[in-house]
Short mmCIF file of C-alpha atoms and ligand atoms in Angstrom, two decimals:
data_model
loop_
_atom_site.label_atom_id
_atom_site.label_comp_id
_atom_site.label_asym_id
_atom_site.label_seq_id
_atom_site.Cartn_x
_atom_site.Cartn_y
_atom_site.Cartn_z
CA MET A 56 -35.28 -3.62 34.77
CA ALA A 57 -32.93 -5.25 32.26
CA ALA A 58 -30.12 -3.03 30.96
CA LYS A 59 -29.82 -1.87 27.37
CA LEU A 60 -27.21 -4.01 25.61
CA ILE A 61 -24.39 -2.07 23.95
CA LYS A 62 -23.47 -4.38 21.10
CA GLY A 63 -20.01 -3.97 19.62
CA THR A 64 -20.96 -6.16 16.69
CA GLU A 65 -23.68 -3.66 15.61
CA ILE A 66 -21.60 -0.52 16.25
CA ARG A 67 -18.74 -2.10 14.29
CA GLU A 68 -20.99 -2.44 11.24
CA GLU A 69 -22.10 1.21 11.46
CA ILE A 70 -18.49 2.45 11.69
CA LEU A 71 -17.15 0.16 8.95
CA GLU A 72 -19.87 1.40 6.60
CA GLU A 73 -18.91 5.00 7.40
CA ILE A 74 -15.23 4.23 6.74
CA GLU A 75 -16.03 2.42 3.49
CA ALA A 76 -18.03 5.41 2.21
CA GLU A 77 -15.29 7.87 3.17
CA VAL A 78 -12.59 5.74 1.51
CA ALA A 79 -14.61 5.66 -1.72
CA LYS A 80 -14.99 9.47 -1.66
CA ILE A 81 -11.27 10.06 -1.04
CA LYS A 82 -10.37 7.61 -3.78
CA GLU A 83 -12.57 9.46 -6.25
CA LYS A 84 -11.28 12.92 -5.33
CA HIS A 85 -7.61 12.23 -4.54
CA GLY A 86 -6.90 8.91 -6.29
CA VAL A 87 -5.50 7.27 -3.14
CA VAL A 88 -6.73 4.81 -0.53
CA PRO A 89 -5.43 4.16 3.01
CA GLY A 90 -2.58 1.63 3.10
CA LEU A 91 -2.09 -0.73 6.04
CA VAL A 92 0.74 -3.21 6.53
CA THR A 93 0.66 -5.87 9.23
CA ILE A 94 3.99 -7.48 10.03
CA LEU A 95 3.79 -10.96 11.51
CA VAL A 96 6.92 -12.71 12.77
CA GLY A 97 6.53 -16.47 13.20
CA GLU A 98 3.41 -18.62 13.17
CA ASN A 99 1.68 -18.15 16.53
CA PRO A 100 -1.89 -19.38 15.78
CA ALA A 101 -3.59 -16.60 17.78
CA SER A 102 -1.45 -13.95 16.04
CA ILE A 103 -2.25 -15.46 12.63
CA SER A 104 -5.98 -15.27 13.32
CA TYR A 105 -5.75 -11.64 14.57
CA VAL A 106 -3.71 -10.58 11.53
CA THR A 107 -6.05 -12.42 9.15
CA LEU A 108 -9.04 -10.61 10.63
CA LYS A 109 -7.29 -7.23 10.41
CA ILE A 110 -6.38 -7.80 6.77
CA LYS A 111 -9.89 -9.06 5.94
CA THR A 112 -11.44 -5.97 7.52
CA ALA A 113 -8.97 -3.64 5.76
CA HIS A 114 -9.86 -5.30 2.45
CA ARG A 115 -13.60 -4.94 3.14
CA VAL A 116 -13.35 -1.17 3.65
CA GLY A 117 -11.32 -0.71 0.47
CA PHE A 118 -7.81 -0.24 1.89
CA HIS A 119 -4.57 -1.20 0.21
CA GLU A 120 -3.37 -3.96 2.54
CA ILE A 121 -0.18 -5.94 2.85
CA GLN A 122 0.36 -8.90 5.10
CA ASP A 123 4.12 -9.21 5.55
CA SER A 124 4.84 -12.62 7.12
CA GLN A 125 8.36 -13.20 8.34
CA PRO A 126 10.10 -16.33 9.70
CA ILE A 127 10.36 -16.92 13.47
CA ASP A 128 14.18 -16.55 13.37
CA LEU A 129 14.07 -13.06 11.82
CA SER A 130 16.75 -10.85 13.39
CA GLU A 131 15.96 -7.60 15.17
CA GLU A 132 18.10 -5.77 12.63
CA ALA A 133 16.11 -7.23 9.72
CA LEU A 134 12.80 -6.27 11.35
CA LEU A 135 14.04 -2.70 11.97
CA ALA A 136 15.08 -2.52 8.30
CA LEU A 137 11.61 -3.68 7.26
CA ILE A 138 9.96 -1.01 9.40
CA ASP A 139 12.28 1.60 7.91
CA LYS A 140 11.16 0.48 4.42
CA TYR A 141 7.48 0.92 5.30
CA ASN A 142 8.16 4.21 7.11
CA LYS A 143 9.41 5.52 3.75
CA ASP A 144 6.67 3.93 1.62
CA ASP A 145 4.15 6.61 0.56
CA ALA A 146 1.44 4.01 -0.16
CA ILE A 147 1.50 2.90 3.50
CA HIS A 148 -0.26 5.03 6.13
CA GLY A 149 -0.43 2.52 8.97
CA ILE A 150 2.18 0.05 10.22
CA LEU A 151 1.20 -2.64 12.66
CA VAL A 152 3.64 -5.12 14.18
CA GLN A 153 1.73 -8.06 15.64
CA LEU A 154 2.78 -8.85 19.20
CA PRO A 155 4.21 -10.90 20.85
CA LEU A 156 7.56 -10.95 19.04
CA PRO A 157 10.11 -13.79 19.35
CA LYS A 158 12.69 -13.61 22.16
CA GLN A 159 15.61 -12.36 20.04
CA ILE A 160 13.70 -9.14 19.24
CA ASN A 161 13.29 -6.21 21.64
CA GLU A 162 9.61 -5.23 21.38
CA LYS A 163 10.11 -1.73 22.74
CA LYS A 164 12.89 -0.98 20.24
CA VAL A 165 10.70 -2.18 17.38
CA LEU A 166 7.57 -0.23 18.38
CA ASN A 167 9.66 2.91 18.88
CA ALA A 168 11.09 2.54 15.35
CA ILE A 169 7.65 3.00 13.73
CA ASP A 170 7.12 6.50 12.36
CA PRO A 171 4.75 8.10 14.95
CA ASP A 172 2.69 9.42 12.02
CA LYS A 173 2.08 5.81 10.87
CA ASP A 174 1.67 4.35 14.38
CA VAL A 175 -2.02 3.48 14.03
CA ASP A 176 -1.90 1.32 17.19
CA GLY A 177 -1.06 4.48 19.14
CA PHE A 178 1.62 2.81 21.29
CA HIS A 179 4.62 4.99 20.30
CA PRO A 180 5.70 7.30 23.17
CA VAL A 181 5.06 10.31 20.92
CA ASN A 182 1.42 9.26 20.49
CA VAL A 183 1.09 8.43 24.20
CA GLY A 184 2.30 11.99 24.88
CA ARG A 185 -0.10 13.45 22.32
CA LEU A 186 -2.97 11.58 24.00
CA MET A 187 -1.97 12.99 27.37
CA ILE A 188 -2.00 16.57 26.02
CA GLY A 189 -5.40 15.94 24.41
CA GLY A 190 -7.45 18.06 21.99
CA ASP A 191 -5.97 18.67 18.53
CA GLU A 192 -2.68 17.07 19.57
CA VAL A 193 -4.22 13.58 19.51
CA LYS A 194 -3.53 11.67 16.30
CA PHE A 195 -4.03 7.99 17.02
CA PRO A 196 -5.82 7.07 20.24
CA PRO A 197 -5.03 3.41 21.06
CA CYS A 198 -7.64 1.16 19.49
CA THR A 199 -9.33 -0.55 22.46
CA PRO A 200 -9.79 2.67 24.50
CA ALA A 201 -10.94 4.49 21.35
CA GLY A 202 -13.49 1.71 20.80
CA ILE A 203 -14.72 2.01 24.39
CA GLN A 204 -15.24 5.77 24.07
CA GLU A 205 -17.00 5.37 20.72
CA MET A 206 -19.40 2.80 22.25
CA ILE A 207 -20.23 5.10 25.16
CA VAL A 208 -20.94 7.99 22.78
CA ARG A 209 -23.00 5.94 20.33
CA ALA A 210 -25.03 4.44 23.19
CA GLY A 211 -26.03 8.02 24.08
CA VAL A 212 -24.52 7.90 27.58
CA GLU A 213 -23.82 11.35 29.09
CA THR A 214 -20.11 11.67 29.91
CA LYS A 215 -19.90 15.36 30.86
CA GLY A 216 -19.63 15.54 34.63
CA ALA A 217 -20.11 11.78 34.96
CA GLU A 218 -18.22 9.79 37.60
CA VAL A 219 -16.10 7.35 35.61
CA VAL A 220 -14.33 4.53 37.44
CA VAL A 221 -11.72 2.54 35.52
CA VAL A 222 -10.67 -0.83 36.96
CA GLY A 223 -7.11 -1.58 35.76
CA ARG A 224 -4.08 0.58 34.95
CA SER A 225 -2.46 -1.15 31.97
CA ASN A 226 -0.79 0.90 29.25
CA ILE A 227 -3.10 -0.50 26.57
CA VAL A 228 -6.49 -0.06 28.27
CA GLY A 229 -6.73 1.38 31.80
CA LYS A 230 -4.34 4.34 31.65
CA PRO A 231 -5.27 5.58 28.16
CA ILE A 232 -9.06 5.31 28.65
CA ALA A 233 -8.78 7.14 31.99
CA ASN A 234 -6.79 9.88 30.30
CA MET A 235 -9.26 10.14 27.40
CA MET A 236 -12.32 10.39 29.64
CA LEU A 237 -10.89 13.30 31.65
CA GLN A 238 -10.09 15.51 28.65
CA LYS A 239 -12.38 18.33 27.63
CA GLY A 240 -14.50 17.43 24.63
CA VAL A 241 -17.18 15.15 23.23
CA GLY A 242 -17.48 11.76 24.93
CA ALA A 243 -15.31 12.93 27.83
CA ASN A 244 -15.21 15.79 30.40
CA SER A 245 -15.75 13.22 33.16
CA THR A 246 -14.42 12.93 36.70
CA VAL A 247 -12.17 9.89 36.59
CA THR A 248 -10.96 7.47 39.26
CA VAL A 249 -8.57 4.63 38.44
CA VAL A 250 -8.57 1.58 40.72
CA HIS A 251 -6.08 -1.28 40.64
CA THR A 252 -4.41 -4.05 42.65
CA GLY A 253 -3.14 -1.45 45.15
CA THR A 254 -6.63 -0.02 45.84
CA LYS A 255 -7.96 -0.57 49.36
CA ASP A 256 -11.71 -0.77 48.80
CA LEU A 257 -12.53 -1.54 45.18
CA ALA A 258 -16.27 -1.96 45.81
CA SER A 259 -16.80 1.51 47.32
CA HIS A 260 -15.21 3.20 44.29
CA CYS A 261 -17.15 1.09 41.78
CA ARG A 262 -20.45 1.90 43.53
CA ARG A 263 -19.95 5.62 42.80
CA ALA A 264 -19.53 5.08 39.05
CA ASP A 265 -22.00 6.44 36.52
CA ILE A 266 -19.74 4.77 33.95
CA LEU A 267 -17.79 1.71 35.09
CA ILE A 268 -15.01 0.54 32.76
CA VAL A 269 -13.51 -2.79 33.80
CA ALA A 270 -10.22 -4.05 32.32
CA ALA A 271 -8.65 -6.33 34.93
CA GLY A 272 -8.59 -9.75 33.26
CA VAL A 273 -10.23 -11.40 36.29
CA PRO A 274 -13.48 -13.29 35.53
CA GLY A 275 -16.42 -12.15 37.65
CA LEU A 276 -14.31 -9.60 39.59
CA VAL A 277 -17.09 -6.98 39.61
CA LYS A 278 -20.05 -8.14 41.70
CA PRO A 279 -23.60 -6.96 41.02
CA GLU A 280 -23.74 -5.11 44.36
CA TRP A 281 -20.78 -2.95 43.22
CA ILE A 282 -22.88 -1.47 40.42
CA LYS A 283 -24.82 1.77 40.86
CA PRO A 284 -28.39 1.28 39.59
CA GLY A 285 -28.66 2.69 36.06
CA ALA A 286 -24.88 2.86 35.47
CA CYS A 287 -23.23 2.20 32.12
CA VAL A 288 -20.96 -0.85 32.46
CA ILE A 289 -18.22 -1.47 29.91
CA ASP A 290 -16.66 -4.90 30.38
CA VAL A 291 -13.31 -5.07 28.57
CA GLY A 292 -12.23 -8.38 30.08
CA VAL A 293 -11.84 -11.40 27.83
CA ASN A 294 -11.15 -14.49 29.92
CA ARG A 295 -11.07 -18.10 28.72
CA ILE A 296 -12.98 -20.06 31.35
CA GLY A 297 -13.35 -23.38 29.53
CA GLU A 298 -13.95 -25.05 26.17
CA LYS A 299 -16.99 -26.22 24.24
CA ILE A 300 -17.81 -27.71 20.86
CA SER A 301 -19.06 -25.15 18.36
CA GLU A 302 -22.54 -25.96 17.00
CA LYS A 303 -21.57 -24.32 13.69
CA THR A 304 -18.19 -25.93 12.98
CA GLY A 305 -18.09 -28.93 15.34
CA LYS A 306 -14.65 -27.71 16.48
CA LYS A 307 -13.48 -26.96 20.04
CA ILE A 308 -13.83 -23.29 20.93
CA ALA A 309 -13.09 -21.29 24.07
CA ILE A 310 -15.85 -20.29 26.48
CA LEU A 311 -15.29 -16.60 27.18
CA SER A 312 -16.28 -14.53 30.17
CA GLY A 313 -15.83 -10.87 31.04
CA ASP A 314 -14.69 -9.31 34.32
CA VAL A 315 -18.29 -8.55 35.36
CA ASP A 316 -20.94 -10.99 36.56
CA PHE A 317 -23.02 -10.22 33.46
CA ASP A 318 -26.30 -12.03 34.23
CA ALA A 319 -26.75 -10.32 37.58
CA ALA A 320 -25.24 -6.98 36.49
CA LYS A 321 -27.65 -6.56 33.57
CA GLU A 322 -30.56 -6.42 36.05
CA ILE A 323 -29.00 -3.39 37.81
CA ALA A 324 -27.07 -1.45 35.14
CA GLY A 325 -28.71 1.00 32.74
CA SER A 326 -26.57 -0.24 29.86
CA ILE A 327 -23.91 -2.93 29.57
CA THR A 328 -21.58 -4.54 27.04
CA PRO A 329 -21.72 -8.34 26.62
CA VAL A 330 -18.66 -10.63 26.38
CA PRO A 331 -18.16 -11.73 23.67
CA GLY A 332 -19.66 -9.24 21.18
CA GLY A 333 -19.04 -6.07 23.21
CA VAL A 334 -15.72 -4.23 23.28
CA GLY A 335 -13.90 -7.01 21.36
CA PRO A 336 -15.16 -6.18 17.83
CA MET A 337 -14.38 -2.48 18.34
CA THR A 338 -10.57 -2.81 18.50
CA ILE A 339 -9.98 -3.76 14.85
CA THR A 340 -12.67 -1.28 13.78
CA MET A 341 -10.77 1.57 15.44
CA LEU A 342 -7.54 0.37 13.81
CA MET A 343 -9.27 0.96 10.46
CA LYS A 344 -10.44 4.38 11.63
CA ASN A 345 -6.89 5.34 12.68
CA THR A 346 -5.47 4.20 9.33
CA LEU A 347 -8.04 6.31 7.48
CA LYS A 348 -7.19 9.26 9.77
CA SER A 349 -3.50 8.79 8.93
CA LEU A 350 -4.21 9.21 5.20
CA LYS A 351 -6.43 12.21 5.92
CA PHE A 352 -3.64 13.85 7.96
CA ARG A 353 -1.32 13.26 5.00
CA LEU A 354 -3.79 14.82 2.58
CA GLY A 355 -4.56 17.68 4.99
CA ILE A 356 -8.31 16.97 4.95
CA ASN A 357 -9.01 16.57 8.65
P1 LIG B 2 -3.24 -6.23 32.25
O1 LIG B 2 -3.07 -7.55 32.93
O2 LIG B 2 -2.11 -5.60 31.57
O3 LIG B 2 -3.79 -5.20 33.33
C1 LIG B 2 -4.81 -5.53 34.23
C2 LIG B 2 -4.97 -4.41 35.23
O4 LIG B 2 -6.01 -4.76 36.12
C3 LIG B 2 -3.74 -4.16 36.10
O5 LIG B 2 -3.44 -2.79 36.04
C4 LIG B 2 -4.13 -4.58 37.49
O6 LIG B 2 -3.67 -3.64 38.47
C5 LIG B 2 -5.64 -4.57 37.46
N1 LIG B 2 -6.16 -5.68 38.25
C6 LIG B 2 -5.97 -7.00 38.05
N2 LIG B 2 -6.58 -7.72 39.00
C7 LIG B 2 -7.17 -6.84 39.84
C8 LIG B 2 -7.94 -6.95 41.01
N3 LIG B 2 -8.22 -8.14 41.53
N4 LIG B 2 -8.37 -5.82 41.58
C9 LIG B 2 -8.09 -4.61 41.07
N5 LIG B 2 -7.38 -4.43 39.94
C10 LIG B 2 -6.91 -5.53 39.34
O7 LIG B 2 -4.48 -6.43 31.29
P2 LIG B 2 -5.01 -5.57 30.02
O8 LIG B 2 -4.12 -5.80 28.87
O9 LIG B 2 -5.36 -4.19 30.44
O10 LIG B 2 -6.37 -6.38 29.74
C11 LIG B 2 -7.39 -6.46 30.70
C12 LIG B 2 -8.48 -7.38 30.17
O11 LIG B 2 -9.02 -6.81 28.99
C13 LIG B 2 -8.01 -8.77 29.78
O12 LIG B 2 -9.03 -9.70 30.06
C14 LIG B 2 -7.79 -8.68 28.29
O13 LIG B 2 -7.93 -9.92 27.63
C15 LIG B 2 -8.89 -7.72 27.91
N6 LIG B 2 -8.62 -6.95 26.69
C16 LIG B 2 -9.59 -6.97 25.74
C17 LIG B 2 -9.39 -6.25 24.56
C18 LIG B 2 -10.46 -6.27 23.53
O14 LIG B 2 -11.55 -6.66 23.77
N7 LIG B 2 -10.22 -5.84 22.33
C19 LIG B 2 -8.22 -5.52 24.38
C20 LIG B 2 -7.28 -5.49 25.39
C21 LIG B 2 -7.50 -6.22 26.56
#
């Protein structure tokens, strides 16, 4: 039986429409809209395209958005001063510094300088701590894990009591999603196992999973025989495995693959995310949701 496809592109549209409607209501009642600034240092082409997409999406849902582009030789001091300016700006509710930063700037120092109440990426240690405590303490769950959880919920997959296996222990995906799935509450309350490069028998753990979340960055790592029949498989991996010419634009584009052998896995899983078009579109969507939440916290309407 072929698995149900969990399409990030469709879920994104649903969520963006919800955000757009909520922004319009808040604007009418309170006369304010969420404000998001993205700070880009230098001209890395991948960073430019990410920032452009973030700003485009923010514009679409009715946010006040600023793209603050800075030269590649910007000093750390000048960037910290810029963050301080936006920390104090009442029209800004979310500050995002596009990574990577040039060598002369200490990334950690910069991310830690963002006001935790405007840290819509959820990477500040205060927000990491809030996520660990769970419940009402959580303000901004990091965007990719938040997107994963939202997809699982909207696909109608039962999480309470489910065996969740997370492949990967990075700070941006593996650790936070594992932590989120074990909390009490909607879309969680699961029994979580995290596997990684130090794990002895990856396959045996994966085979137990009712929900298998894979974020390793290794194409085809998860074999079809590692998947429990009927499981929900969330493939976070985005790996460039070659290039092709786009039929639409005639330009060279990357061929992407996930961490799961999709064609074989979809015959065994109950539901599965494709790559591309699965988890990918959810990250920016959740950034918008966090920025809206930030304004709502400010207005006391959560
Ligand atoms: P990372 O390299 O920081 O972490 C990968 C983790 O996987 C590590 O903890 C490592 O222990 C584990 N791992 C690697 N190879 C393994 C193996 N052979 N066996 C067991 N464990 C192994 O990567 P990341 O930032 O967490 O990203 C993971 C993947 O997800 C990448 O492909 C990345 O491009 C993708 N990603 C996608 C999105 C998105 O769709 N929006 C966001 C973030 C990351």
